[in-house]
mmCIF file of C-alpha atoms in Angstrom:
data_model
loop_
_atom_site.group_PDB
_atom_site.id
_atom_site.type_symbol
_atom_site.label_atom_id
_atom_site.label_comp_id
_atom_site.label_asym_id
_atom_site.label_seq_id
_atom_site.Cartn_x
_atom_site.Cartn_y
_atom_site.Cartn_z
ATOM 1 C CA MET T 679 -8.703 2.389 8.195
ATOM 2 C CA THR T 680 -8.997 -1.242 7.154
ATOM 3 C CA SER T 681 -10.098 -4.023 9.446
ATOM 4 C CA ARG T 682 -6.906 -6.058 8.922
ATOM 5 C CA LEU T 683 -4.601 -3.097 9.492
ATOM 6 C CA ALA T 684 -6.583 -1.982 12.527
ATOM 7 C CA SER T 685 -5.961 -5.350 14.185
ATOM 8 C CA THR T 686 -2.259 -5.605 13.249
ATOM 9 C CA PRO T 687 0.350 -4.331 15.738
ATOM 10 C CA LEU T 688 2.735 -1.693 14.409
ATOM 11 C CA SER T 689 6.352 -1.595 15.573
ATOM 12 C CA VAL T 690 9.526 0.368 14.781
ATOM 13 C CA LEU T 691 13.131 -0.538 14.020
ATOM 14 C CA ASP T 692 15.513 2.427 14.315
ATOM 15 C CA ARG T 693 19.107 2.126 13.072
ATOM 16 C CA SER T 694 20.434 5.316 14.720
ATOM 17 C CA ARG T 695 21.282 6.864 11.357
ATOM 18 C CA THR T 696 23.814 9.666 11.481
ATOM 19 C CA ARG T 697 23.120 12.877 9.574
ATOM 20 C CA GLU T 698 25.314 15.520 8.014
ATOM 21 C CA GLY T 699 26.023 18.122 10.683
ATOM 22 C CA TYR T 700 25.169 15.784 13.573
ATOM 23 C CA ASP T 701 27.558 13.197 14.998
ATOM 24 C CA GLY T 702 27.093 9.635 16.211
ATOM 25 C CA PRO T 703 26.429 10.523 19.858
ATOM 26 C CA ALA T 704 23.630 12.854 18.716
ATOM 27 C CA ALA T 705 22.149 10.030 16.645
ATOM 28 C CA LEU T 706 22.098 7.723 19.666
ATOM 29 C CA ARG T 707 20.426 10.369 21.825
ATOM 30 C CA ASP T 708 17.926 10.905 18.996
ATOM 31 C CA THR T 709 17.117 7.183 19.058
ATOM 32 C CA VAL T 710 16.282 7.249 22.757
ATOM 33 C CA ARG T 711 14.097 10.353 22.415
ATOM 34 C CA PHE T 712 12.491 8.910 19.288
ATOM 35 C CA ALA T 713 11.574 5.766 21.239
ATOM 36 C CA GLN T 714 9.760 7.915 23.784
ATOM 37 C CA ARG T 715 7.715 9.558 21.018
ATOM 38 C CA ILE T 716 6.981 6.186 19.416
ATOM 39 C CA GLU T 717 5.773 4.812 22.742
ATOM 40 C CA ALA T 718 3.461 7.803 23.146
ATOM 41 C CA LEU T 719 1.977 7.020 19.725
ATOM 42 C CA GLY T 720 0.980 3.537 20.845
ATOM 43 C CA TYR T 721 3.413 1.413 18.838
ATOM 44 C CA HIS T 722 3.935 -2.153 20.035
ATOM 45 C CA ARG T 723 7.748 -2.463 20.108
ATOM 46 C CA PHE T 724 10.895 -0.485 19.429
ATOM 47 C CA TRP T 725 13.996 -2.278 18.158
ATOM 48 C CA VAL T 726 17.558 -1.129 17.531
ATOM 49 C CA ALA T 727 20.162 -2.533 15.150
ATOM 50 C CA GLU T 728 23.805 -3.660 14.986
ATOM 51 C CA HIS T 729 26.272 -2.287 12.428
ATOM 52 C CA HIS T 730 30.051 -2.066 12.655
ATOM 53 C CA SER T 731 32.382 0.518 11.085
ATOM 54 C CA VAL T 732 29.581 2.135 9.072
ATOM 55 C CA PRO T 733 29.919 5.953 9.008
ATOM 56 C CA GLY T 734 26.199 6.399 8.478
ATOM 57 C CA VAL T 735 25.052 4.267 11.410
ATOM 58 C CA ALA T 736 25.806 4.947 15.082
ATOM 59 C CA GLY T 737 24.057 1.825 16.381
ATOM 60 C CA SER T 738 26.933 -0.591 16.957
ATOM 61 C CA ALA T 739 26.036 -1.994 20.400
ATOM 62 C CA PRO T 740 22.321 -2.898 20.289
ATOM 63 C CA VAL T 741 22.066 -4.461 23.750
ATOM 64 C CA VAL T 742 23.564 -1.348 25.359
ATOM 65 C CA LEU T 743 21.274 0.924 23.352
ATOM 66 C CA ALA T 744 18.243 -1.244 24.108
ATOM 67 C CA ALA T 745 18.977 -0.813 27.812
ATOM 68 C CA ALA T 746 18.999 2.968 27.411
ATOM 69 C CA VAL T 747 15.727 2.855 25.452
ATOM 70 C CA ALA T 748 14.058 0.587 27.997
ATOM 71 C CA ALA T 749 15.153 2.866 30.849
ATOM 72 C CA ALA T 750 13.690 5.910 29.077
ATOM 73 C CA THR T 751 10.334 4.260 28.339
ATOM 74 C CA SER T 752 7.801 2.406 30.434
ATOM 75 C CA VAL T 753 5.458 0.093 28.492
ATOM 76 C CA ILE T 754 6.664 -0.388 24.917
ATOM 77 C CA ARG T 755 8.513 -3.633 24.196
ATOM 78 C CA VAL T 756 12.218 -3.073 23.490
ATOM 79 C CA GLY T 757 14.641 -5.271 21.611
ATOM 80 C CA THR T 758 17.149 -5.794 18.860
ATOM 81 C CA GLY T 759 16.680 -6.035 15.139
ATOM 82 C CA GLY T 760 18.989 -7.589 15.598
ATOM 83 C CA VAL T 761 22.027 -8.876 17.383
ATOM 84 C CA MET T 762 24.168 -10.465 14.661
ATOM 85 C CA LEU T 763 24.821 -13.785 16.333
ATOM 86 C CA PRO T 764 27.863 -14.826 14.244
ATOM 87 C CA ASN T 765 29.694 -11.819 15.746
ATOM 88 C CA HIS T 766 29.192 -12.975 19.340
ATOM 89 C CA GLN T 767 29.520 -15.937 21.659
ATOM 90 C CA PRO T 768 26.063 -17.332 22.563
ATOM 91 C CA LEU T 769 26.935 -17.420 26.266
ATOM 92 C CA VAL T 770 27.629 -13.685 26.315
ATOM 93 C CA VAL T 771 24.466 -12.887 24.347
ATOM 94 C CA ALA T 772 22.390 -14.982 26.762
ATOM 95 C CA GLU T 773 23.930 -13.218 29.745
ATOM 96 C CA GLN T 774 23.309 -9.789 28.225
ATOM 97 C CA PHE T 775 19.648 -10.491 27.496
ATOM 98 C CA GLY T 776 19.261 -12.127 30.865
ATOM 99 C CA VAL T 777 20.376 -8.883 32.472
ATOM 100 C CA LEU T 778 18.036 -6.845 30.253
ATOM 101 C CA ALA T 779 15.056 -9.104 30.961
ATOM 102 C CA SER T 780 15.782 -8.988 34.692
ATOM 103 C CA LEU T 781 15.964 -5.194 34.750
ATOM 104 C CA PHE T 782 12.927 -4.700 32.489
ATOM 105 C CA PRO T 783 10.769 -7.809 33.005
ATOM 106 C CA GLY T 784 8.158 -8.561 30.382
ATOM 107 C CA ARG T 785 9.428 -5.949 27.901
ATOM 108 C CA ILE T 786 12.555 -7.366 26.227
ATOM 109 C CA ASP T 787 12.748 -9.010 22.772
ATOM 110 C CA MET T 788 15.754 -10.854 21.368
ATOM 111 C CA GLY T 789 15.877 -10.297 17.591
ATOM 112 C CA LEU T 790 18.733 -12.277 16.033
ATOM 113 C CA GLY T 791 20.397 -12.083 12.627
ATOM 114 C CA SER T 792 23.067 -13.977 10.722
ATOM 115 C CA SER T 793 24.941 -11.107 9.056
ATOM 116 C CA ILE T 794 28.616 -10.456 9.694
ATOM 117 C CA GLY T 795 30.885 -7.496 8.965
ATOM 118 C CA PHE T 796 30.547 -5.946 5.515
ATOM 119 C CA THR T 797 34.279 -6.061 4.713
ATOM 120 C CA ASP T 798 37.224 -8.355 5.373
ATOM 121 C CA GLY T 799 38.755 -5.684 7.596
ATOM 122 C CA ILE T 800 35.662 -5.473 9.821
ATOM 123 C CA ARG T 801 35.428 -9.246 10.032
ATOM 124 C CA ARG T 802 39.083 -9.500 11.055
ATOM 125 C CA ALA T 803 38.555 -6.826 13.718
ATOM 126 C CA LEU T 804 35.621 -8.857 15.046
ATOM 127 C CA GLY T 805 37.666 -12.047 14.949
ATOM 128 C CA ARG T 806 35.322 -13.558 12.377
ATOM 129 C CA ASP T 807 35.344 -14.580 8.729
ATOM 130 C CA ALA T 808 32.672 -15.058 6.076
ATOM 131 C CA SER T 809 32.183 -18.732 6.949
ATOM 132 C CA ASP T 810 30.939 -17.844 10.448
ATOM 133 C CA ALA T 811 27.572 -16.907 8.967
ATOM 134 C CA GLU T 812 27.101 -20.600 8.188
ATOM 135 C CA GLU T 813 27.215 -21.341 11.924
ATOM 136 C CA PHE T 814 24.172 -19.201 12.684
ATOM 137 C CA GLU T 815 21.768 -22.093 13.262
ATOM 138 C CA ALA T 816 24.147 -23.898 15.608
ATOM 139 C CA ARG T 817 24.817 -20.678 17.539
ATOM 140 C CA LEU T 818 21.078 -20.010 17.732
ATOM 141 C CA THR T 819 20.448 -23.452 19.215
ATOM 142 C CA GLU T 820 23.246 -22.960 21.724
ATOM 143 C CA LEU T 821 21.909 -19.542 22.704
ATOM 144 C CA LEU T 822 18.391 -20.820 23.289
ATOM 145 C CA ASP T 823 19.720 -23.747 25.297
ATOM 146 C CA PHE T 824 21.376 -21.336 27.709
ATOM 147 C CA PHE T 825 17.900 -20.063 28.617
ATOM 148 C CA ARG T 826 16.661 -23.530 29.547
ATOM 149 C CA GLY T 827 15.843 -23.845 33.200
ATOM 150 C CA PRO T 828 16.827 -26.838 35.323
ATOM 151 C CA ASP T 829 15.235 -30.080 34.168
ATOM 152 C CA GLY T 830 14.061 -32.968 36.304
ATOM 153 C CA HIS T 831 17.666 -33.967 36.911
ATOM 154 C CA GLY T 832 18.642 -30.558 38.214
ATOM 155 C CA THR T 833 20.643 -29.639 35.131
ATOM 156 C CA GLY T 834 20.106 -26.898 32.598
ATOM 157 C CA GLY T 835 21.934 -24.682 30.152
ATOM 158 C CA SER T 836 23.681 -25.681 26.964
ATOM 159 C CA PRO T 837 24.430 -29.388 26.366
ATOM 160 C CA ALA T 838 27.440 -28.189 24.364
ATOM 161 C CA HIS T 839 28.982 -26.784 27.555
ATOM 162 C CA PRO T 840 28.027 -28.974 30.532
ATOM 163 C CA GLY T 841 28.254 -27.162 33.821
ATOM 164 C CA VAL T 842 28.286 -23.723 32.204
ATOM 165 C CA HIS T 843 25.307 -21.545 33.087
ATOM 166 C CA ALA T 844 24.228 -18.185 31.672
ATOM 167 C CA HIS T 845 23.244 -16.255 34.762
ATOM 168 C CA PRO T 846 20.802 -14.560 35.132
ATOM 169 C CA ALA T 847 19.286 -15.790 31.845
ATOM 170 C CA GLU T 848 18.769 -19.407 32.827
ATOM 171 C CA GLY T 849 15.098 -20.142 33.358
ATOM 172 C CA LEU T 850 13.899 -16.851 31.847
ATOM 173 C CA ARG T 851 11.722 -16.752 28.761
ATOM 174 C CA VAL T 852 12.973 -13.968 26.530
ATOM 175 C CA PRO T 853 11.070 -13.953 23.211
ATOM 176 C CA ALA T 854 13.440 -14.705 20.316
ATOM 177 C CA TYR T 855 12.935 -13.724 16.674
ATOM 178 C CA VAL T 856 14.909 -14.657 13.551
ATOM 179 C CA LEU T 857 15.679 -12.016 10.933
ATOM 180 C CA ALA T 858 15.290 -13.640 7.525
ATOM 181 C CA THR T 859 18.444 -13.278 5.468
ATOM 182 C CA GLY T 860 19.599 -16.124 3.255
ATOM 183 C CA SER T 861 18.192 -19.311 4.772
ATOM 184 C CA GLY T 862 16.769 -17.483 7.778
ATOM 185 C CA ALA T 863 13.165 -18.489 7.062
ATOM 186 C CA ASP T 864 14.032 -22.181 7.111
ATOM 187 C CA ILE T 865 16.119 -21.800 10.263
ATOM 188 C CA ALA T 866 13.276 -19.950 12.009
ATOM 189 C CA ALA T 867 10.887 -22.753 11.024
ATOM 190 C CA ARG T 868 13.159 -25.482 12.375
ATOM 191 C CA ALA T 869 13.732 -23.542 15.595
ATOM 192 C CA GLY T 870 10.037 -22.843 16.105
ATOM 193 C CA LEU T 871 10.629 -19.082 16.271
ATOM 194 C CA PRO T 872 8.828 -16.036 14.850
ATOM 195 C CA LEU T 873 10.144 -14.777 11.512
ATOM 196 C CA VAL T 874 10.987 -11.155 10.636
ATOM 197 C CA ILE T 875 11.096 -10.685 6.866
ATOM 198 C CA SER T 876 11.135 -7.881 4.297
ATOM 199 C CA GLY T 877 10.411 -7.647 0.596
ATOM 200 C CA PHE T 878 13.826 -6.129 -0.125
ATOM 201 C CA GLN T 879 14.671 -8.870 -2.631
ATOM 202 C CA GLY T 880 11.225 -8.839 -4.225
ATOM 203 C CA ARG T 881 7.715 -9.740 -3.138
ATOM 204 C CA ASP T 882 7.697 -13.127 -4.877
ATOM 205 C CA ARG T 883 10.830 -14.275 -3.041
ATOM 206 C CA MET T 884 9.441 -12.969 0.227
ATOM 207 C CA LEU T 885 6.143 -14.792 -0.191
ATOM 208 C CA ALA T 886 7.934 -18.014 -1.163
ATOM 209 C CA ALA T 887 10.082 -17.773 1.983
ATOM 210 C CA ILE T 888 7.005 -17.170 4.148
ATOM 211 C CA ASP T 889 5.303 -20.220 2.630
ATOM 212 C CA ARG T 890 8.372 -22.383 3.356
ATOM 213 C CA TYR T 891 8.476 -21.043 6.892
ATOM 214 C CA ARG T 892 4.853 -21.866 7.615
ATOM 215 C CA GLU T 893 5.034 -25.283 5.972
ATOM 216 C CA GLY T 894 8.225 -26.263 7.788
ATOM 217 C CA PHE T 895 7.423 -24.749 11.177
ATOM 218 C CA ARG T 896 8.083 -27.035 14.121
ATOM 219 C CA ALA T 897 6.036 -26.167 17.155
ATOM 220 C CA ALA T 898 8.027 -25.921 20.362
ATOM 221 C CA GLN T 899 7.743 -28.676 22.923
ATOM 222 C CA PRO T 900 7.018 -27.681 26.534
ATOM 223 C CA GLU T 901 10.249 -27.161 28.437
ATOM 224 C CA SER T 902 10.457 -28.984 31.737
ATOM 225 C CA GLY T 903 11.225 -26.757 34.671
ATOM 226 C CA ALA T 904 11.251 -23.508 32.683
ATOM 227 C CA GLY T 905 10.896 -20.396 34.747
ATOM 228 C CA SER T 906 7.562 -18.609 34.874
ATOM 229 C CA GLY T 907 8.256 -15.559 37.000
ATOM 230 C CA PRO T 908 8.145 -11.882 36.120
ATOM 231 C CA GLY T 909 10.978 -12.227 33.601
ATOM 232 C CA THR T 910 9.119 -14.601 31.313
ATOM 233 C CA GLY T 911 8.460 -12.040 28.570
ATOM 234 C CA GLY T 912 4.778 -12.783 28.343
ATOM 235 C CA GLU T 913 3.737 -13.086 24.726
ATOM 236 C CA VAL T 914 5.478 -15.999 23.012
ATOM 237 C CA GLY T 915 8.215 -17.305 25.262
ATOM 238 C CA ALA T 916 11.664 -18.199 23.976
ATOM 239 C CA ARG T 917 10.120 -20.465 21.365
ATOM 240 C CA SER T 918 6.722 -20.140 19.722
ATOM 241 C CA GLY T 919 3.860 -22.596 19.521
ATOM 242 C CA HIS T 920 2.764 -21.461 16.074
ATOM 243 C CA PRO T 921 4.185 -19.656 13.021
ATOM 244 C CA ARG T 922 4.378 -15.909 13.463
ATOM 245 C CA VAL T 923 5.405 -13.538 10.670
ATOM 246 C CA ILE T 924 6.517 -9.926 11.137
ATOM 247 C CA TYR T 925 6.674 -7.969 7.898
ATOM 248 C CA SER T 926 9.474 -5.383 7.886
ATOM 249 C CA GLY T 927 9.636 -2.475 5.466
ATOM 250 C CA THR T 928 9.950 1.236 4.792
ATOM 251 C CA VAL T 929 6.708 3.188 5.177
ATOM 252 C CA ALA T 930 6.438 6.952 4.622
ATOM 253 C CA VAL T 931 3.215 8.908 5.138
ATOM 254 C CA ALA T 932 2.671 12.611 4.453
ATOM 255 C CA ALA T 933 0.002 15.094 3.393
ATOM 256 C CA THR T 934 0.921 14.572 -0.272
ATOM 257 C CA GLU T 935 2.479 11.779 -2.281
ATOM 258 C CA GLU T 936 5.438 13.991 -3.195
ATOM 259 C CA ALA T 937 6.118 14.907 0.442
ATOM 260 C CA ALA T 938 6.116 11.229 1.373
ATOM 261 C CA ARG T 939 8.539 10.449 -1.454
ATOM 262 C CA ARG T 940 10.913 13.194 -0.246
ATOM 263 C CA LEU T 941 11.202 11.339 3.063
ATOM 264 C CA LEU T 942 12.850 8.488 1.162
ATOM 265 C CA VAL T 943 15.351 10.608 -0.746
ATOM 266 C CA SER T 944 18.144 10.834 1.838
ATOM 267 C CA GLU T 945 18.284 7.091 2.496
ATOM 268 C CA ALA T 946 18.061 6.312 -1.223
ATOM 269 C CA TRP T 947 21.065 8.524 -1.953
ATOM 270 C CA ALA T 948 23.049 6.981 0.926
ATOM 271 C CA LEU T 949 22.416 3.542 -0.566
ATOM 272 C CA ALA T 950 23.350 4.714 -4.069
ATOM 273 C CA HIS T 951 26.524 6.303 -2.719
ATOM 274 C CA SER T 952 27.475 3.102 -0.910
ATOM 275 C CA ARG T 953 27.013 1.071 -4.089
ATOM 276 C CA THR T 954 29.179 3.413 -6.144
ATOM 277 C CA HIS T 955 31.786 4.579 -3.599
ATOM 278 C CA GLY T 956 31.952 1.688 -1.136
ATOM 279 C CA VAL T 957 31.006 3.785 1.906
ATOM 280 C CA PHE T 958 27.557 4.134 3.474
ATOM 281 C CA PRO T 959 27.487 7.851 4.394
ATOM 282 C CA PRO T 960 25.504 9.954 6.871
ATOM 283 C CA LEU T 961 22.121 11.113 5.611
ATOM 284 C CA ALA T 962 22.123 14.304 3.558
ATOM 285 C CA PRO T 963 19.224 16.817 3.429
ATOM 286 C CA ALA T 964 16.650 15.860 0.795
ATOM 287 C CA GLY T 965 16.941 19.228 -0.945
ATOM 288 C CA ARG T 966 20.669 18.852 -1.462
ATOM 289 C CA VAL T 967 20.280 15.283 -2.697
ATOM 290 C CA GLU T 968 17.701 16.359 -5.260
ATOM 291 C CA SER T 969 20.062 19.027 -6.589
ATOM 292 C CA THR T 970 23.090 16.713 -6.725
ATOM 293 C CA ALA T 971 24.543 16.018 -10.172
ATOM 294 C CA MET T 972 24.605 12.220 -10.338
ATOM 295 C CA THR T 973 26.438 9.973 -12.760
ATOM 296 C CA ALA T 974 24.325 7.565 -14.780
ATOM 297 C CA ARG T 975 25.374 4.733 -12.490
ATOM 298 C CA GLU T 976 24.574 6.709 -9.339
ATOM 299 C CA ARG T 977 21.223 7.746 -10.800
ATOM 300 C CA GLY T 978 20.371 4.143 -11.555
ATOM 301 C CA PHE T 979 21.049 2.975 -8.000
ATOM 302 C CA TYR T 980 19.281 6.030 -6.590
ATOM 303 C CA GLU T 981 16.093 5.506 -8.587
ATOM 304 C CA SER T 982 16.154 1.808 -7.764
ATOM 305 C CA ALA T 983 16.461 2.599 -4.046
ATOM 306 C CA LEU T 984 13.348 4.790 -4.236
ATOM 307 C CA ARG T 985 11.231 1.914 -5.525
ATOM 308 C CA GLY T 986 9.539 -0.893 -3.641
ATOM 309 C CA HIS T 987 8.554 1.096 -0.547
ATOM 310 C CA ILE T 988 5.154 2.023 0.823
ATOM 311 C CA ALA T 989 4.808 5.803 0.542
ATOM 312 C CA GLY T 990 2.011 8.294 0.034
ATOM 313 C CA THR T 991 -0.962 9.852 1.747
ATOM 314 C CA GLU T 992 -2.868 8.119 4.526
ATOM 315 C CA GLU T 993 -5.338 6.679 2.032
ATOM 316 C CA GLN T 994 -2.609 5.396 -0.298
ATOM 317 C CA VAL T 995 -0.541 3.880 2.480
ATOM 318 C CA ALA T 996 -3.551 2.221 4.077
ATOM 319 C CA ALA T 997 -4.411 0.570 0.763
ATOM 320 C CA GLU T 998 -0.819 -0.597 0.149
ATOM 321 C CA LEU T 999 -0.406 -1.941 3.657
ATOM 322 C CA GLU T 1000 -3.689 -3.780 3.372
ATOM 323 C CA SER T 1001 -2.416 -5.389 0.170
ATOM 324 C CA VAL T 1002 0.815 -6.490 1.865
ATOM 325 C CA LEU T 1003 -1.053 -7.883 4.859
ATOM 326 C CA GLU T 1004 -3.458 -9.774 2.623
ATOM 327 C CA ALA T 1005 -0.571 -11.302 0.662
ATOM 328 C CA THR T 1006 1.660 -12.161 3.623
ATOM 329 C CA GLU T 1007 -0.967 -12.743 6.324
ATOM 330 C CA ALA T 1008 1.612 -11.092 8.586
ATOM 331 C CA ASP T 1009 0.911 -10.834 12.295
ATOM 332 C CA GLU T 1010 2.752 -7.533 12.706
ATOM 333 C CA VAL T 1011 4.377 -4.702 10.735
ATOM 334 C CA LEU T 1012 7.869 -3.508 11.661
ATOM 335 C CA VAL T 1013 8.574 -0.094 10.117
ATOM 336 C CA THR T 1014 12.211 0.762 9.330
ATOM 337 C CA THR T 1015 12.021 4.244 7.764
ATOM 338 C CA SER T 1016 14.996 6.611 8.099
ATOM 339 C CA ALA T 1017 15.092 10.269 7.024
ATOM 340 C CA TYR T 1018 17.222 13.369 7.465
ATOM 341 C CA GLU T 1019 14.217 15.543 8.358
ATOM 342 C CA ARG T 1020 13.478 14.178 11.831
ATOM 343 C CA ASP T 1021 10.273 16.088 12.539
ATOM 344 C CA ALA T 1022 8.870 15.049 9.158
ATOM 345 C CA LEU T 1023 9.817 11.466 10.027
ATOM 346 C CA LEU T 1024 7.982 11.669 13.342
ATOM 347 C CA ASP T 1025 4.970 13.131 11.550
ATOM 348 C CA SER T 1026 5.044 10.151 9.190
ATOM 349 C CA TYR T 1027 4.953 7.744 12.121
ATOM 350 C CA ARG T 1028 2.168 9.798 13.701
ATOM 351 C CA ARG T 1029 0.102 9.594 10.518
ATOM 352 C CA LEU T 1030 0.761 5.868 10.274
ATOM 353 C CA ALA T 1031 -0.409 5.389 13.849
ATOM 354 C CA GLY T 1032 -3.514 7.369 12.958
ATOM 355 C CA ILE T 1033 -4.266 4.980 10.100
ATOM 356 C CA ALA T 1034 -4.200 2.131 12.603
ATOM 357 C CA GLY T 1035 -6.220 4.094 15.147
ATOM 358 C CA THR T 1036 -3.535 4.527 17.824
ATOM 359 C CA ALA T 1037 -2.376 8.105 17.221
ATOM 360 C CA ALA T 1038 -1.815 10.618 19.974
ATOM 361 C CA GLY T 1039 -2.084 14.360 19.470
ATOM 362 C CA PRO T 1040 0.507 16.544 17.707
ATOM 363 C CA PRO T 1041 3.874 17.058 19.449
ATOM 364 C CA THR T 1042 4.444 20.067 21.614
ATOM 365 C CA PRO T 1043 7.492 22.230 20.756
ATOM 366 C CA SER T 1044 9.496 20.510 23.521
ATOM 367 C CA GLU T 1045 8.699 17.116 22.020
ATOM 368 C CA ARG T 1046 9.967 17.842 18.522
ATOM 369 C CA LEU T 1047 12.923 15.678 17.648
ATOM 370 C CA THR T 1048 14.990 18.579 16.330
ATOM 371 C CA SER T 1049 15.192 19.941 19.864
ATOM 372 C CA THR T 1050 17.830 17.316 20.729
ATOM 373 C CA THR T 1051 19.907 17.193 17.564
ATOM 374 C CA ALA T 1052 21.825 20.471 17.655
#
């Protein structure tokens, strides 16, 4: 265990991946049970995602799912990774998180992204088009304004909509985070918000974005009249006083390097299939994927999808994570690993928690994730 890793909070983002033989409702129930296991392991937060019309992902309503997760847990922070703001009206998002923060005070995070539907058909169904992604910064500002409490003149809410108030959000401090896609790092800096970023597009690009974020960060100004009651969220408020970076990535830990790599196989094949067939499918068992006859093009995408992750034994993963933390100076690690073999996935998270010194004991038979997926 390294000193930097030991002092860095570990968190989880679960996308409610569907699996062959198990439907979407089972995946959602798995997510809630998985959150309970993750809380028991001492992880800092548990986030859920938003995807629309994707056969391989059941998580389409992150605020609803976050409410179920928060109700089934007691201390872990719960949030979204994230709500795709271009798909929604800021007033509605503020109201939804206001309700969440009121029901589960001090535990709710508001992770926000700029992605929209993957296809023209999805975007039309959402009432959006590709250009809406360009409005992310304006929508973010409007959303945060709805959380402003009454000022010295007795007014609050969004200046864009005088007299409109997002109840019960107004005056609450729900921590907001920006997911870095495209210009997300620069937007997070201008907004004075924490940044969630991955190395998906390469470490050099990630590090350059982090540098821009830290250099351009604008510290939040105190907000007159902001609420300070039990719904304030506690750790950073709606805006942050200093740059905060959360590194997001796939991490797989097992007894052997090969066993850790097998955890990545199902997701890698799903990605390869989506690139070659246009559909992101449910996860297939690793054994069947490894025996699949792939075309040269499929094989290329598959092998590419297996690279760039942190995978191996406890010693190997600890060393790789230490390297990432040294390079990024990240304040937190958000793990996003998906796998068909659910008990092996939980074991990976248990081993990772052990590296950081927060692990609980092994699961009892009733705690195993496979008990809820039939």
